[in-house]
PDB file of C-alpha atoms in Angstrom:
ATOM      1  CA  PRO A  22      39.055 -27.039 -67.358  1.00 55.00           C
ATOM      2  CA  ARG A  23      41.491 -26.881 -64.606  1.00 53.00           C
ATOM      3  CA  ARG A  24      42.205 -23.358 -65.314  1.00 55.00           C
ATOM      4  CA  ALA A  25      38.435 -22.646 -65.373  1.00 51.00           C
ATOM      5  CA  GLN A  26      38.116 -24.583 -62.131  1.00 55.00           C
ATOM      6  CA  LYS A  27      40.950 -22.579 -60.574  1.00 55.00           C
ATOM      7  CA  GLY A  28      39.199 -19.477 -61.708  1.00 53.00           C
ATOM      8  CA  ASP A  29      35.921 -20.314 -60.258  1.00 57.00           C
ATOM      9  CA  ASN A  30      37.590 -21.256 -56.884  1.00 61.00           C
ATOM     10  CA  ALA A  31      39.311 -17.902 -56.939  1.00 60.00           C
ATOM     11  CA  ILE A  32      36.063 -16.154 -57.377  1.00 60.00           C
ATOM     12  CA  THR A  33      34.395 -18.166 -54.763  1.00 65.00           C
ATOM     13  CA  THR A  34      37.229 -17.338 -52.337  1.00 64.00           C
ATOM     14  CA  ARG A  35      37.145 -13.608 -53.104  1.00 64.00           C
ATOM     15  CA  TYR A  36      33.377 -13.694 -52.804  1.00 59.00           C
ATOM     16  CA  ALA A  37      33.481 -15.430 -49.373  1.00 53.00           C
ATOM     17  CA  ALA A  38      36.118 -12.963 -48.244  1.00 54.00           C
ATOM     18  CA  ALA A  39      33.959 -10.027 -49.388  1.00 58.00           C
ATOM     19  CA  VAL A  40      30.889 -11.509 -47.553  1.00 49.00           C
ATOM     20  CA  GLN A  41      32.946 -12.017 -44.557  1.00 57.00           C
ATOM     21  CA  ALA A  42      34.284  -8.463 -44.618  1.00 56.00           C
ATOM     22  CA  LEU A  43      30.678  -7.257 -44.730  1.00 63.00           C
ATOM     23  CA  GLU A  44      29.211  -9.616 -42.218  1.00 63.00           C
ATOM     24  CA  GLY A  45      32.016  -9.327 -39.731  1.00 71.00           C
ATOM     25  CA  PRO A  46      31.303  -5.726 -38.712  1.00 72.00           C
ATOM     26  CA  ILE A  47      27.538  -6.494 -38.777  1.00 79.00           C
ATOM     27  CA  LYS A  48      27.976  -9.412 -36.443  1.00 86.00           C
ATOM     28  CA  ALA A  49      30.265  -7.439 -34.257  1.00 87.00           C
ATOM     29  CA  ALA A  50      27.646  -4.522 -34.022  1.00 87.00           C
ATOM     30  CA  HIS A  51      24.874  -7.096 -33.196  1.00 89.00           C
ATOM     31  CA  ASP A  52      26.994  -8.691 -30.575  1.00 92.00           C
ATOM     32  CA  GLU A  53      27.655  -5.288 -29.071  1.00 93.00           C
ATOM     33  CA  ALA A  54      24.000  -4.393 -29.271  1.00 94.00           C
ATOM     34  CA  ARG A  55      22.883  -7.536 -27.528  1.00 95.00           C
ATOM     35  CA  GLY A  56      25.546  -6.998 -24.848  1.00 96.00           C
ATOM     36  CA  LYS A  57      24.185  -3.721 -24.161  1.00 96.00           C
ATOM     37  CA  ARG A  58      20.565  -4.937 -23.934  1.00 96.00           C
ATOM     38  CA  ASP A  59      21.677  -7.773 -21.694  1.00 97.00           C
ATOM     39  CA  ALA A  60      23.466  -5.419 -19.362  1.00 97.00           C
ATOM     40  CA  LEU A  61      20.246  -3.307 -19.091  1.00 98.00           C
ATOM     41  CA  ILE A  62      18.203  -6.322 -18.388  1.00 98.00           C
ATOM     42  CA  LYS A  63      20.481  -7.390 -15.671  1.00 97.00           C
ATOM     43  CA  THR A  64      20.503  -3.956 -14.131  1.00 97.00           C
ATOM     44  CA  MET A  65      16.671  -3.944 -14.138  1.00 97.00           C
ATOM     45  CA  GLN A  66      16.531  -7.396 -12.558  1.00 97.00           C
ATOM     46  CA  GLU A  67      18.898  -6.301  -9.813  1.00 97.00           C
ATOM     47  CA  LEU A  68      16.349  -3.609  -8.775  1.00 96.00           C
ATOM     48  CA  LEU A  69      13.716  -6.159  -7.777  1.00 95.00           C
ATOM     49  CA  PRO A  70      15.099  -6.674  -4.201  1.00 95.00           C
ATOM     50  CA  SER A  71      14.881  -3.007  -3.590  1.00 93.00           C
ATOM     51  CA  ALA A  72      11.519  -2.501  -5.467  1.00 93.00           C
ATOM     52  CA  GLN A  73      10.020  -0.661  -2.368  1.00 92.00           C
ATOM     53  CA  GLY A  74      12.808   1.952  -2.515  1.00 92.00           C
ATOM     54  CA  ARG A  75      11.788   5.614  -2.934  1.00 90.00           C
ATOM     55  CA  ASP A  76      14.044   6.237  -5.852  1.00 94.00           C
ATOM     56  CA  VAL A  77      13.328   2.900  -7.646  1.00 96.00           C
ATOM     57  CA  ILE A  78      10.807   4.420 -10.091  1.00 95.00           C
ATOM     58  CA  ASP A  79      13.329   7.057 -11.210  1.00 96.00           C
ATOM     59  CA  LYS A  80      15.834   4.317 -11.760  1.00 97.00           C
ATOM     60  CA  VAL A  81      13.430   2.258 -13.808  1.00 97.00           C
ATOM     61  CA  LYS A  82      12.593   5.261 -15.868  1.00 97.00           C
ATOM     62  CA  LYS A  83      16.366   5.919 -16.554  1.00 97.00           C
ATOM     63  CA  ILE A  84      16.985   2.257 -17.581  1.00 97.00           C
ATOM     64  CA  GLN A  85      13.975   2.312 -19.969  1.00 97.00           C
ATOM     65  CA  SER A  86      15.322   5.477 -21.509  1.00 97.00           C
ATOM     66  CA  GLN A  87      18.770   3.866 -21.993  1.00 97.00           C
ATOM     67  CA  TRP A  88      16.952   0.935 -23.604  1.00 97.00           C
ATOM     68  CA  GLN A  89      15.198   3.130 -26.098  1.00 96.00           C
ATOM     69  CA  SER A  90      18.408   4.964 -26.998  1.00 96.00           C
ATOM     70  CA  VAL A  91      20.154   1.570 -27.539  1.00 95.00           C
ATOM     71  CA  ALA A  92      17.153   0.303 -29.654  1.00 94.00           C
ATOM     72  CA  LYS A  93      17.387   3.380 -31.888  1.00 94.00           C
ATOM     73  CA  THR A  94      21.148   3.572 -32.403  1.00 92.00           C
ATOM     74  CA  MET A  95      21.902  -0.214 -32.348  1.00 92.00           C
ATOM     75  CA  PRO A  96      19.068  -2.094 -34.085  1.00 92.00           C
ATOM     76  CA  LEU A  97      18.761  -5.907 -34.144  1.00 94.00           C
ATOM     77  CA  PRO A  98      17.027  -8.376 -36.282  1.00 93.00           C
ATOM     78  CA  ARG A  99      13.284  -8.408 -35.267  1.00 94.00           C
ATOM     79  CA  ARG A 100      13.466 -11.932 -33.782  1.00 94.00           C
ATOM     80  CA  ASP A 101      16.391 -10.968 -31.504  1.00 95.00           C
ATOM     81  CA  GLU A 102      14.873  -7.594 -30.650  1.00 96.00           C
ATOM     82  CA  ASN A 103      11.479  -9.027 -29.661  1.00 96.00           C
ATOM     83  CA  ALA A 104      13.106 -11.823 -27.477  1.00 97.00           C
ATOM     84  CA  LEU A 105      15.274  -9.422 -25.583  1.00 97.00           C
ATOM     85  CA  TRP A 106      12.564  -6.903 -25.225  1.00 97.00           C
ATOM     86  CA  THR A 107      10.203  -9.554 -23.729  1.00 97.00           C
ATOM     87  CA  THR A 108      12.898 -10.337 -21.113  1.00 97.00           C
ATOM     88  CA  PHE A 109      13.444  -6.656 -20.367  1.00 98.00           C
ATOM     89  CA  LYS A 110       9.767  -6.005 -20.081  1.00 97.00           C
ATOM     90  CA  THR A 111       9.294  -9.094 -17.759  1.00 97.00           C
ATOM     91  CA  ALA A 112      12.065  -7.685 -15.418  1.00 97.00           C
ATOM     92  CA  THR A 113      10.231  -4.300 -15.433  1.00 97.00           C
ATOM     93  CA  ASP A 114       6.822  -5.633 -14.796  1.00 97.00           C
ATOM     94  CA  ALA A 115       8.181  -7.717 -11.887  1.00 97.00           C
ATOM     95  CA  ILE A 116       9.275  -4.497 -10.036  1.00 97.00           C
ATOM     96  CA  PHE A 117       5.896  -2.947 -10.449  1.00 96.00           C
ATOM     97  CA  THR A 118       4.063  -6.138  -9.359  1.00 96.00           C
ATOM     98  CA  ALA A 119       6.209  -6.264  -6.242  1.00 96.00           C
ATOM     99  CA  ARG A 120       5.404  -2.624  -5.420  1.00 95.00           C
ATOM    100  CA  ASP A 121       1.724  -3.228  -5.976  1.00 95.00           C
ATOM    101  CA  ALA A 122       1.629  -6.274  -3.716  1.00 95.00           C
ATOM    102  CA  ALA A 123       3.603  -4.454  -0.977  1.00 94.00           C
ATOM    103  CA  ARG A 124       1.158  -1.513  -1.232  1.00 92.00           C
ATOM    104  CA  THR A 125      -1.817  -3.918  -1.135  1.00 94.00           C
ATOM    105  CA  ALA A 126      -0.388  -5.664   2.046  1.00 94.00           C
ATOM    106  CA  ALA A 127       0.278  -2.247   3.775  1.00 90.00           C
ATOM    107  CA  GLU A 128      -3.169  -1.051   3.047  1.00 91.00           C
ATOM    108  CA  ALA A 129      -4.716  -4.385   4.337  1.00 92.00           C
ATOM    109  CA  GLU A 130      -2.513  -3.895   7.551  1.00 91.00           C
ATOM    110  CA  ILE A 131      -3.762  -0.297   7.967  1.00 90.00           C
ATOM    111  CA  ASN A 132      -7.326  -1.276   7.530  1.00 91.00           C
ATOM    112  CA  GLU A 133      -7.054  -3.999  10.237  1.00 91.00           C
ATOM    113  CA  LYS A 134      -5.528  -1.474  12.633  1.00 89.00           C
ATOM    114  CA  LEU A 135      -8.262   1.037  11.853  1.00 92.00           C
ATOM    115  CA  LYS A 136     -10.885  -1.668  12.055  1.00 93.00           C
ATOM    116  CA  ALA A 137      -9.928  -2.571  15.639  1.00 93.00           C
ATOM    117  CA  ARG A 138      -9.999   1.008  16.879  1.00 95.00           C
ATOM    118  CA  ASN A 139     -13.260   1.943  15.054  1.00 95.00           C
ATOM    119  CA  ALA A 140     -14.908  -1.040  16.772  1.00 95.00           C
ATOM    120  CA  ILE A 141     -13.867   0.335  20.088  1.00 96.00           C
ATOM    121  CA  ILE A 142     -15.174   3.801  19.204  1.00 96.00           C
ATOM    122  CA  ASP A 143     -18.571   2.300  18.127  1.00 96.00           C
ATOM    123  CA  VAL A 144     -18.798   0.552  21.567  1.00 96.00           C
ATOM    124  CA  VAL A 145     -18.031   3.776  23.504  1.00 95.00           C
ATOM    125  CA  SER A 146     -20.391   5.852  21.215  1.00 95.00           C
ATOM    126  CA  ALA A 147     -23.202   3.334  22.018  1.00 95.00           C
ATOM    127  CA  LEU A 148     -22.649   4.061  25.824  1.00 94.00           C
ATOM    128  CA  ALA A 149     -24.068   7.611  25.355  1.00 93.00           C
ATOM    129  CA  ALA A 150     -27.499   6.052  25.039  1.00 92.00           C
ATOM    130  CA  ALA A 151     -27.140   3.608  28.029  1.00 92.00           C
ATOM    131  CA  SER A 152     -29.495   3.931  30.971  1.00 89.00           C
ATOM    132  CA  SER A 153     -27.232   2.736  33.700  1.00 91.00           C
ATOM    133  CA  SER A 154     -24.277   4.835  35.037  1.00 92.00           C
ATOM    134  CA  GLN A 155     -22.585   1.714  36.279  1.00 92.00           C
ATOM    135  CA  ASP A 156     -22.681   0.123  32.820  1.00 93.00           C
ATOM    136  CA  ILE A 157     -21.255   3.301  31.277  1.00 94.00           C
ATOM    137  CA  LYS A 158     -18.499   3.527  33.700  1.00 94.00           C
ATOM    138  CA  ARG A 159     -17.610  -0.135  33.332  1.00 94.00           C
ATOM    139  CA  GLY A 160     -17.827   0.125  29.607  1.00 95.00           C
ATOM    140  CA  LEU A 161     -15.455   3.135  29.580  1.00 95.00           C
ATOM    141  CA  GLN A 162     -12.923   1.268  31.661  1.00 95.00           C
ATOM    142  CA  GLU A 163     -13.035  -1.708  29.442  1.00 96.00           C
ATOM    143  CA  ALA A 164     -12.703   0.385  26.319  1.00 95.00           C
ATOM    144  CA  GLU A 165      -9.685   2.272  27.604  1.00 95.00           C
ATOM    145  CA  SER A 166      -7.864  -0.934  28.271  1.00 95.00           C
ATOM    146  CA  GLN A 167      -8.786  -2.313  24.766  1.00 95.00           C
ATOM    147  CA  TRP A 168      -7.665   1.118  23.189  1.00 95.00           C
ATOM    148  CA  ARG A 169      -4.316   0.947  24.890  1.00 94.00           C
ATOM    149  CA  ALA A 170      -3.824  -2.607  23.740  1.00 94.00           C
ATOM    150  CA  ALA A 171      -4.976  -2.194  20.112  1.00 93.00           C
ATOM    151  CA  PRO A 172      -2.417  -1.793  17.302  1.00 89.00           C
ATOM    152  CA  GLU A 173      -1.199   1.692  16.737  1.00 89.00           C
ATOM    153  CA  ALA A 174      -2.983   3.513  13.986  1.00 88.00           C
ATOM    154  CA  PRO A 175      -1.005   4.932  10.988  1.00 86.00           C
ATOM    155  CA  ARG A 176       0.726   8.212  12.035  1.00 86.00           C
ATOM    156  CA  ALA A 177      -1.146  10.193   9.337  1.00 87.00           C
ATOM    157  CA  LEU A 178      -4.497   9.071  10.892  1.00 89.00           C
ATOM    158  CA  ALA A 179      -3.695   8.712  14.537  1.00 91.00           C
ATOM    159  CA  ALA A 180      -4.722  12.253  15.643  1.00 93.00           C
ATOM    160  CA  LYS A 181      -8.065  12.054  13.695  1.00 94.00           C
ATOM    161  CA  ILE A 182      -8.993   8.625  15.116  1.00 94.00           C
ATOM    162  CA  ASP A 183      -7.887   9.567  18.606  1.00 95.00           C
ATOM    163  CA  THR A 184     -10.071  12.686  18.463  1.00 96.00           C
ATOM    164  CA  ARG A 185     -13.156  10.749  17.485  1.00 95.00           C
ATOM    165  CA  TYR A 186     -12.472   8.272  20.525  1.00 95.00           C
ATOM    166  CA  ARG A 187     -12.069  11.063  22.986  1.00 96.00           C
ATOM    167  CA  ALA A 188     -15.270  12.668  21.718  1.00 96.00           C
ATOM    168  CA  ALA A 189     -17.097   9.423  22.272  1.00 96.00           C
ATOM    169  CA  ARG A 190     -15.845   9.117  25.772  1.00 95.00           C
ATOM    170  CA  GLU A 191     -16.798  12.711  26.546  1.00 95.00           C
ATOM    171  CA  ALA A 192     -20.335  11.916  25.262  1.00 95.00           C
ATOM    172  CA  ALA A 193     -20.497   8.881  27.438  1.00 95.00           C
ATOM    173  CA  SER A 194     -19.312  10.848  30.471  1.00 94.00           C
ATOM    174  CA  ARG A 195     -21.915  13.510  29.878  1.00 93.00           C
ATOM    175  CA  ARG A 196     -24.563  10.696  29.883  1.00 92.00           C
ATOM    176  CA  VAL A 197     -23.325   9.702  33.403  1.00 91.00           C
ATOM    177  CA  GLY A 198     -23.867  13.261  34.576  1.00 89.00           C
ATOM    178  CA  GLU A 199     -27.295  13.348  32.966  1.00 88.00           C
ATOM    179  CA  LEU A 200     -28.280  10.207  34.708  1.00 88.00           C
ATOM    180  CA  ALA A 201     -26.959  11.449  37.962  1.00 86.00           C
ATOM    181  CA  ARG A 202     -28.934  14.640  37.781  1.00 81.00           C
ATOM    182  CA  HIS A 203     -32.099  12.676  36.636  1.00 74.00           C
ATOM    183  CA  GLY A 204     -31.644  10.378  39.617  1.00 59.00           C
ATOM    184  CA  HIS A 205     -31.149  13.371  41.946  1.00 53.00           C
ATOM    185  CA  ALA A 206     -34.308  15.134  40.566  1.00 53.00           C
ATOM    186  CA  HIS A 207     -36.192  11.935  40.812  1.00 54.00           C
ATOM    187  CA  GLY A 208     -35.129  11.569  44.402  1.00 55.00           C
ATOM    188  CA  LEU A 209     -36.257  15.115  45.276  1.00 50.00           C
ATOM    189  CA  ALA A 210     -39.548  14.522  43.656  1.00 53.00           C
ATOM    190  CA  GLY A 211     -40.058  11.286  45.687  1.00 53.00           C
ATOM    191  CA  GLN A 212     -39.123  13.157  48.917  1.00 55.00           C
ATOM    192  CA  LEU A 213     -41.457  15.962  48.087  1.00 55.00           C
ATOM    193  CA  LEU A 214     -44.350  13.534  47.361  1.00 56.00           C
ATOM    194  CA  PHE A 215     -43.616  11.595  50.511  1.00 55.00           C
ATOM    195  CA  ALA A 216     -43.652  14.838  52.439  1.00 56.00           C
ATOM    196  CA  ARG A 217     -46.989  15.795  50.906  1.00 60.00           C
ATOM    197  CA  LEU A 218     -48.461  12.486  51.742  1.00 55.00           C
ATOM    198  CA  GLY A 219     -47.237  12.900  55.209  1.00 56.00           C
ATOM    199  CA  GLU A 220     -48.933  16.327  55.573  1.00 57.00           C
ATOM    200  CA  GLU A 221     -52.154  14.883  54.268  1.00 57.00           C
ATOM    201  CA  THR A 222     -52.013  12.089  56.716  1.00 55.00           C
ATOM    202  CA  VAL A 223     -51.502  14.527  59.593  1.00 48.00           C
ATOM    203  CA  GLY A 224     -54.331  16.651  58.407  1.00 52.00           C
ATOM    204  CA  ASP A 225     -56.676  13.670  58.223  1.00 54.00           C
ATOM    205  CA  GLN A 226     -55.725  12.717  61.738  1.00 55.00           C
ATOM    206  CA  VAL A 227     -56.517  16.218  63.013  1.00 52.00           C
ATOM    207  CA  ALA A 228     -59.815  16.342  61.296  1.00 53.00           C
TER     208      ALA A 228
END
């Protein structure tokens, strides 16, 4: 029995050694695979502070490509693979979320700037239908002050919106000229009528 026991122990020992000989390299390979994935996750997370950089998308794509390569050549058990992938994807999504938030904020700021200047243009455009030269002139002065104080329009749109403003001012200025000519013609007509009335009065007196 003792010999049999010793034989069983020897077999168990050899079996354990064989298993260890097989599992050792597998464990080492898995550790290396996890390490590479952890490094890629860290690299992706470090991109977040510079998410608005021009080249950040290229860097993200490069890291994603490296992840795919590691996943193909250094596979892991499904549970480990899924857990690490979830962490990696979270880091990637955070970058795109930050970029989207910054873009939305920038668009909102641009819209506010344009809204302020468009409001001034609307006021100036309405002056072209005014009936008082003094009101138009006063409105143009106020609009110019507001225009200079308004937030600067985005460079890509500045020329276009400035052209609209200048066109509205020119239309209002033409209206001032029209009112002046109308007033002059009305004055001449009044003088002519007064002169005719005077002539009729003299004629009546002579008669």
